[in-house]
Coordinates of C-alpha atoms and ligand atoms in Angstrom, one line a residue:
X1 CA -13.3 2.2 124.5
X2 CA -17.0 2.7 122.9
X3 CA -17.1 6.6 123.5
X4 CA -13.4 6.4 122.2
X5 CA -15.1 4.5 118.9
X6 CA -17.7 6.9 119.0
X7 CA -15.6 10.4 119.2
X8 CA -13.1 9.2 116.6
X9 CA -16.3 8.6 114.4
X10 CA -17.1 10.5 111.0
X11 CA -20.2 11.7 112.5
X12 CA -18.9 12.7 115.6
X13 CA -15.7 14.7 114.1
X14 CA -18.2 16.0 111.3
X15 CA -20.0 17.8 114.3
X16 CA -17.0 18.1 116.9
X17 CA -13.7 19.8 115.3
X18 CA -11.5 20.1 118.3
X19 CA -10.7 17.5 120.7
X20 CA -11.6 17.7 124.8
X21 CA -8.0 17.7 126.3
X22 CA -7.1 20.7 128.2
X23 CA -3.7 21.6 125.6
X24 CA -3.7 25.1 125.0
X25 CA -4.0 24.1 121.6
X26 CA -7.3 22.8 122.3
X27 CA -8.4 26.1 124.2
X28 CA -7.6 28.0 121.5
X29 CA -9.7 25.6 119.3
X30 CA -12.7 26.2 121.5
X31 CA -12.5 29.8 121.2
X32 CA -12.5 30.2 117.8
X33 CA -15.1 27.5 117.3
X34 CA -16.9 30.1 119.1
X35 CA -20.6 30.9 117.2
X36 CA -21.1 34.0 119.0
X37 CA -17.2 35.6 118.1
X38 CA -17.2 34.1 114.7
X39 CA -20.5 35.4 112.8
X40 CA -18.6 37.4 110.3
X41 CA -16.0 36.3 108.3
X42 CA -12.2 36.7 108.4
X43 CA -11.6 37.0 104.9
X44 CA -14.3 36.7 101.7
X45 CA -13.2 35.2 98.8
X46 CA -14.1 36.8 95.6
X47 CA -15.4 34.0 94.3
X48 CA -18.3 33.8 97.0
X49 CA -19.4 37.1 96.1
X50 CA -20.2 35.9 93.0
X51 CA -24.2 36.1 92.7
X52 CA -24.7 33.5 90.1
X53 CA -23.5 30.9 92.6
X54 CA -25.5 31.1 95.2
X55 CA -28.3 33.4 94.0
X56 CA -28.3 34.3 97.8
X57 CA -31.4 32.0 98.3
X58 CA -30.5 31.1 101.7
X59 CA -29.9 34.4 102.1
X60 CA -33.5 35.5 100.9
X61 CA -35.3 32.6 102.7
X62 CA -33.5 34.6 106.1
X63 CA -34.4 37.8 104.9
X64 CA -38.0 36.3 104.4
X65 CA -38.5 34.9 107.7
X66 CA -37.8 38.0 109.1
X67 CA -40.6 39.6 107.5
X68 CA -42.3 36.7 108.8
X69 CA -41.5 37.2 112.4
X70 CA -41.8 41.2 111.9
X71 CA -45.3 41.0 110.3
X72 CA -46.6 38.0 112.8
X73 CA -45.4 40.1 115.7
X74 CA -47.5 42.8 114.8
X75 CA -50.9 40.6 113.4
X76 CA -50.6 38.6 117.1
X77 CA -52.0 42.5 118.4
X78 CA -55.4 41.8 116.7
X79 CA -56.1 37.9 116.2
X80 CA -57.7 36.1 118.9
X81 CA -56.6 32.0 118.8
X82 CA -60.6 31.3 119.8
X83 CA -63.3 29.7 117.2
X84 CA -65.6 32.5 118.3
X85 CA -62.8 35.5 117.4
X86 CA -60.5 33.9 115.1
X87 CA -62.3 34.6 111.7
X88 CA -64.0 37.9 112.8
X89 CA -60.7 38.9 113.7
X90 CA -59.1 38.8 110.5
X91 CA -61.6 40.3 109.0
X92 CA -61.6 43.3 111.1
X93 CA -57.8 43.4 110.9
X94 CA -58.9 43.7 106.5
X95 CA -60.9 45.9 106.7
X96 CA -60.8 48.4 110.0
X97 CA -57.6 48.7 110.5
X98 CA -55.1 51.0 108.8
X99 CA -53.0 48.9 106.2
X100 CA -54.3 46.0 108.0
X101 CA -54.9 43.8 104.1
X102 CA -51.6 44.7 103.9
X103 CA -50.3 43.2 106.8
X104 CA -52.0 40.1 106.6
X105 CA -51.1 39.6 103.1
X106 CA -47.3 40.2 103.7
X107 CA -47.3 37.4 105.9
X108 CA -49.5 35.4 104.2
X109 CA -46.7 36.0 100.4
X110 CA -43.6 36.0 102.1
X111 CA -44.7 32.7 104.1
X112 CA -45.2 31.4 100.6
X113 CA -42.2 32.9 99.0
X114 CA -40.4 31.6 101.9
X115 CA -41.5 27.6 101.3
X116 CA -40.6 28.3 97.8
X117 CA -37.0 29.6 98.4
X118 CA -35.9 27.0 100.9
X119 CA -36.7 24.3 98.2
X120 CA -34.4 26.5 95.6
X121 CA -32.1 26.8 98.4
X122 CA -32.2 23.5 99.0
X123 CA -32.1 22.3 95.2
X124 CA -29.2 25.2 94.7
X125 CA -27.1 23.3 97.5
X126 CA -27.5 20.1 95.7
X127 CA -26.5 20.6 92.5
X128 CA -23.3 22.8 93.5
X129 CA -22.2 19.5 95.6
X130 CA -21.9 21.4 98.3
X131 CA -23.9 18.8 100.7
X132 CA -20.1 17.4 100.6
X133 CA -17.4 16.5 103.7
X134 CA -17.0 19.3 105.6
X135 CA -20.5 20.4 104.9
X136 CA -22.3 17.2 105.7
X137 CA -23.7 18.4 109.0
X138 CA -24.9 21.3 107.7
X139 CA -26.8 19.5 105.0
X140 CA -28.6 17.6 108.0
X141 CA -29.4 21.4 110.0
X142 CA -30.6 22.0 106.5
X143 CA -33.1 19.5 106.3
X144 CA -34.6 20.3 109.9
X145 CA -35.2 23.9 108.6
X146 CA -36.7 22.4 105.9
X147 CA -39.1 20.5 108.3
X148 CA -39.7 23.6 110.1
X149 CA -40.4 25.7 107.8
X150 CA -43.1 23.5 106.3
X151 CA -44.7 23.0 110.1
X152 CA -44.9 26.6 110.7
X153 CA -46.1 26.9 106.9
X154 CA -49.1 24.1 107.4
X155 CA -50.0 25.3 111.6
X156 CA -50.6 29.1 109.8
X157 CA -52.9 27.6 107.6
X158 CA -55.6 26.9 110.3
X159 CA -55.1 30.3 112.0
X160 CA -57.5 32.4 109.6
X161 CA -60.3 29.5 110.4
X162 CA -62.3 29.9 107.3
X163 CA -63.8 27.1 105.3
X164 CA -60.2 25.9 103.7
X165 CA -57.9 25.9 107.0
X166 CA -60.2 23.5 108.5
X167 CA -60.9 21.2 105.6
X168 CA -56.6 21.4 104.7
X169 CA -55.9 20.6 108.3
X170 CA -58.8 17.5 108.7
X171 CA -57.2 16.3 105.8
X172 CA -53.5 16.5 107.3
X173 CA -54.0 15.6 110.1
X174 CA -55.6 12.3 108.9
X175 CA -52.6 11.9 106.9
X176 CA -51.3 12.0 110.8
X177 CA -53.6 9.6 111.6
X178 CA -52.1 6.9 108.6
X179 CA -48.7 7.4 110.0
X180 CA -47.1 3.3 110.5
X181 CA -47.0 2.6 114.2
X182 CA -48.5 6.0 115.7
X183 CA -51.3 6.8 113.9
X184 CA -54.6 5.1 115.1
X185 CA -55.8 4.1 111.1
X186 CA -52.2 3.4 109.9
X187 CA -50.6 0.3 109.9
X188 CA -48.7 -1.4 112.8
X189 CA -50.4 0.9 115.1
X190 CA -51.6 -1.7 117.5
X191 CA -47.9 -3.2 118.3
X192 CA -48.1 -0.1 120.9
X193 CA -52.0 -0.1 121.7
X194 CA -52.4 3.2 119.8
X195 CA -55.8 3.9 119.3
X196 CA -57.7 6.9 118.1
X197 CA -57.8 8.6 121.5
X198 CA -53.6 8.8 121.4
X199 CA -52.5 8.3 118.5
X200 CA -50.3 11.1 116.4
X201 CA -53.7 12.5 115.0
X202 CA -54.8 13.3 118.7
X203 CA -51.7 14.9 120.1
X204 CA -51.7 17.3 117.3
X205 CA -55.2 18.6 117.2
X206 CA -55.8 17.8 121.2
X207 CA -58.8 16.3 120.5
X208 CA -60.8 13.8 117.6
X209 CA -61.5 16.7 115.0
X210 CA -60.6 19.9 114.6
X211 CA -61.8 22.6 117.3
X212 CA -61.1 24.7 119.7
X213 CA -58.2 22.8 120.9
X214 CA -56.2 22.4 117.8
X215 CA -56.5 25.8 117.4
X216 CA -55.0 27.2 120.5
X217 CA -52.2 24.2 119.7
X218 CA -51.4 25.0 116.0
X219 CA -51.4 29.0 117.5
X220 CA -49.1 28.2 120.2
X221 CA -46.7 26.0 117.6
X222 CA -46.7 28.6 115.3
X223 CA -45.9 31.8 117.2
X224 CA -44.0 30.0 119.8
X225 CA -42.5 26.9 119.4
X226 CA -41.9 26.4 115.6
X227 CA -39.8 29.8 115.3
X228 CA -37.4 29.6 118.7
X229 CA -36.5 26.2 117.1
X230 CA -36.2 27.8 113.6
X231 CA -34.0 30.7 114.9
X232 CA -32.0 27.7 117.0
X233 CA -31.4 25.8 113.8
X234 CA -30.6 29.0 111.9
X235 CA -27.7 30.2 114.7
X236 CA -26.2 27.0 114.3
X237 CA -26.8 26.8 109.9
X238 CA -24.7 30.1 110.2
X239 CA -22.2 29.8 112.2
X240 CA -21.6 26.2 110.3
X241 CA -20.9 28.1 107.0
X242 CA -18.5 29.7 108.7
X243 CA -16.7 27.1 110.5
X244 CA -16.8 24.7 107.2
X245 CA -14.5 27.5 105.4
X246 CA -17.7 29.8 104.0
X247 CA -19.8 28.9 101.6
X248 CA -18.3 26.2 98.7
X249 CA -16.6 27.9 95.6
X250 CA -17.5 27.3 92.3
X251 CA -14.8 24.6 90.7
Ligands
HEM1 C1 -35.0 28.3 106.8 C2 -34.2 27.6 106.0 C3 -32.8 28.0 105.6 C4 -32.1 29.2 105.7 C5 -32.5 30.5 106.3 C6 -30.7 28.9 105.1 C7 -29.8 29.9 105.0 C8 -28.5 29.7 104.4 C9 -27.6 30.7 104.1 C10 -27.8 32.2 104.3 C11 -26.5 30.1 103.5 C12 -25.2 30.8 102.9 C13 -25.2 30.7 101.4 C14 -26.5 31.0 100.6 O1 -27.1 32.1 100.9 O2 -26.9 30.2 99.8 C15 -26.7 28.7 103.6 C16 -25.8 27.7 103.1 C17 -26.1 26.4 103.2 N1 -27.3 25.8 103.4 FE1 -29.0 26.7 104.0 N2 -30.7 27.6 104.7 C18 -31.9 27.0 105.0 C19 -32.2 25.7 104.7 C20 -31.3 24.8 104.1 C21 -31.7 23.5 103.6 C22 -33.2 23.0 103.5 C23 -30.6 22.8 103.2 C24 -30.4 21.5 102.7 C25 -31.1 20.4 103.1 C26 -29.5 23.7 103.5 C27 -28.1 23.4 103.4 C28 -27.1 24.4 103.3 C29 -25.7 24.1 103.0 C30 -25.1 22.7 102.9 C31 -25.0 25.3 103.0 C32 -23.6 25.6 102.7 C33 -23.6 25.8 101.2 C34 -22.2 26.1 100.5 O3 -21.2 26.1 101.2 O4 -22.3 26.5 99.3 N3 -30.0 24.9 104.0 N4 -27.9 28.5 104.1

């Protein structure tokens, strides 16, 4: 009766479009709800072709984290994620190697540009109303990528270890440390006996201040983990527009 209540929910049939019965009606329905068979679209209305709508800023915040994951591929061949290395390392990538300034500032703009257009994107969305029924989920996948895209933005910062990456992440991370219940100087934090040696401020930098641990952490986040959940969260942002009937027209 309760998972009844719960699959006849908004939420639920917001996320879940066909039902679980085996119908043929309802194997049909899984097929096409298919991600991997439905990337491009059947039709395109003319109206959605229409630049002024969309500006194609999700579009360019895509197009921008693949130059992220092009150029980041090729600057993990010379940085070294070790206090010792870290800084030398950039360095010599500036000025030994062949277009090496280049490289790193690539990433470096289009990291930025990228922050910038997924708040457009975001703002874009917003004042089109197209956050609205059948788009809700999609608005919620939105705001992950959102949260991802400023995590792998702020665990960057410390890579080139120079004087402001480690004075922008002691400051963030004891913004970590104020957090209500899990941070070891914020409040409510001793309902669950956190204390500076586990509290939110710890797990991130693996340690009390920043060093060779938060290092390695913020390198393995940002190479790693950060963009296999942003290229997760994209898959399914796409695949959404689809399914919701392509991107909203304009009225
Ligand atoms: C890395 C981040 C993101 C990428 C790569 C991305 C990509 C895209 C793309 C390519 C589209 C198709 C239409 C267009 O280009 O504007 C789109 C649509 C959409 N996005 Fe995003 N997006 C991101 C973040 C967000 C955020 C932060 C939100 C909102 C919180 C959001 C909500 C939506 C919604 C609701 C649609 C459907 C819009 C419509 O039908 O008009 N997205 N996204």
């Amino acid at each position: 009766m309760a998972w009844k209540r719960i699959t006849e929910s908004q939420l639920w049939r917001s996320i879940f479009r066909h039902r679980f019965e085996d119908t043929p009606r309802n194997r049909s329905l899984t097929t096409v709800s298919n991600s991997l068979l439905h990337l491009h679209p059947v039709t395109l209305p003319r109206d959605a072709l229409q630049v002024r709508f969309t500006f194609c800023l999700g579009g360019l915040t895509f197009f921008m984290f693949l130059v992220e994951t092009v150029t980041g591929i090729l600057l993990m061949f010379y940085y070294r994620p070790v206090p010792e290395y870290a800084y030398l390392d950039m360095k010599l990538l500036e000025h030994t190697v062949r277009f090496g300034m280049f490289l790193r500032n690539m990433h470096r703009w289009a990291g930025h540009a990228m922050v910038i257009l997924v708040m457009l994107h975001m703002l874009r969305v917003f004042l089109t109303g197209s956050y609205k029924p059948p788009r809700e989920f999609n608005w919620v996948v939105g705001v992950m990528l959102l949260v991802v895209t400023l995590l792998l933005s702020f665990t960057g910062y410390l890579l080139p270890w120079d004087q402001i990456a480690l004075w922008a992440i002691t400051v963030g991370t004891k913004m970590a440390a104020a957090t209500p219940f899990l941070g070891a100087d914020g409040p409510f934090h001793e309902w669950f006996g956190i204390h500076p040696g586990n509290d939110m401020r710890f797990l991130l930098l693996g340690d009390s201040d920043v060093g060779a641990n938060a290092l390695l952490r913020f390198y393995v986040l940002h190479c790693v983990l950060l963009p296999v959940v942003a290229g997760l969260l994209m898959f399914i942002h796409f695949w959404r527009v689809r399914k919701d009937g392509g991107i909203s027209r304009p009225l």
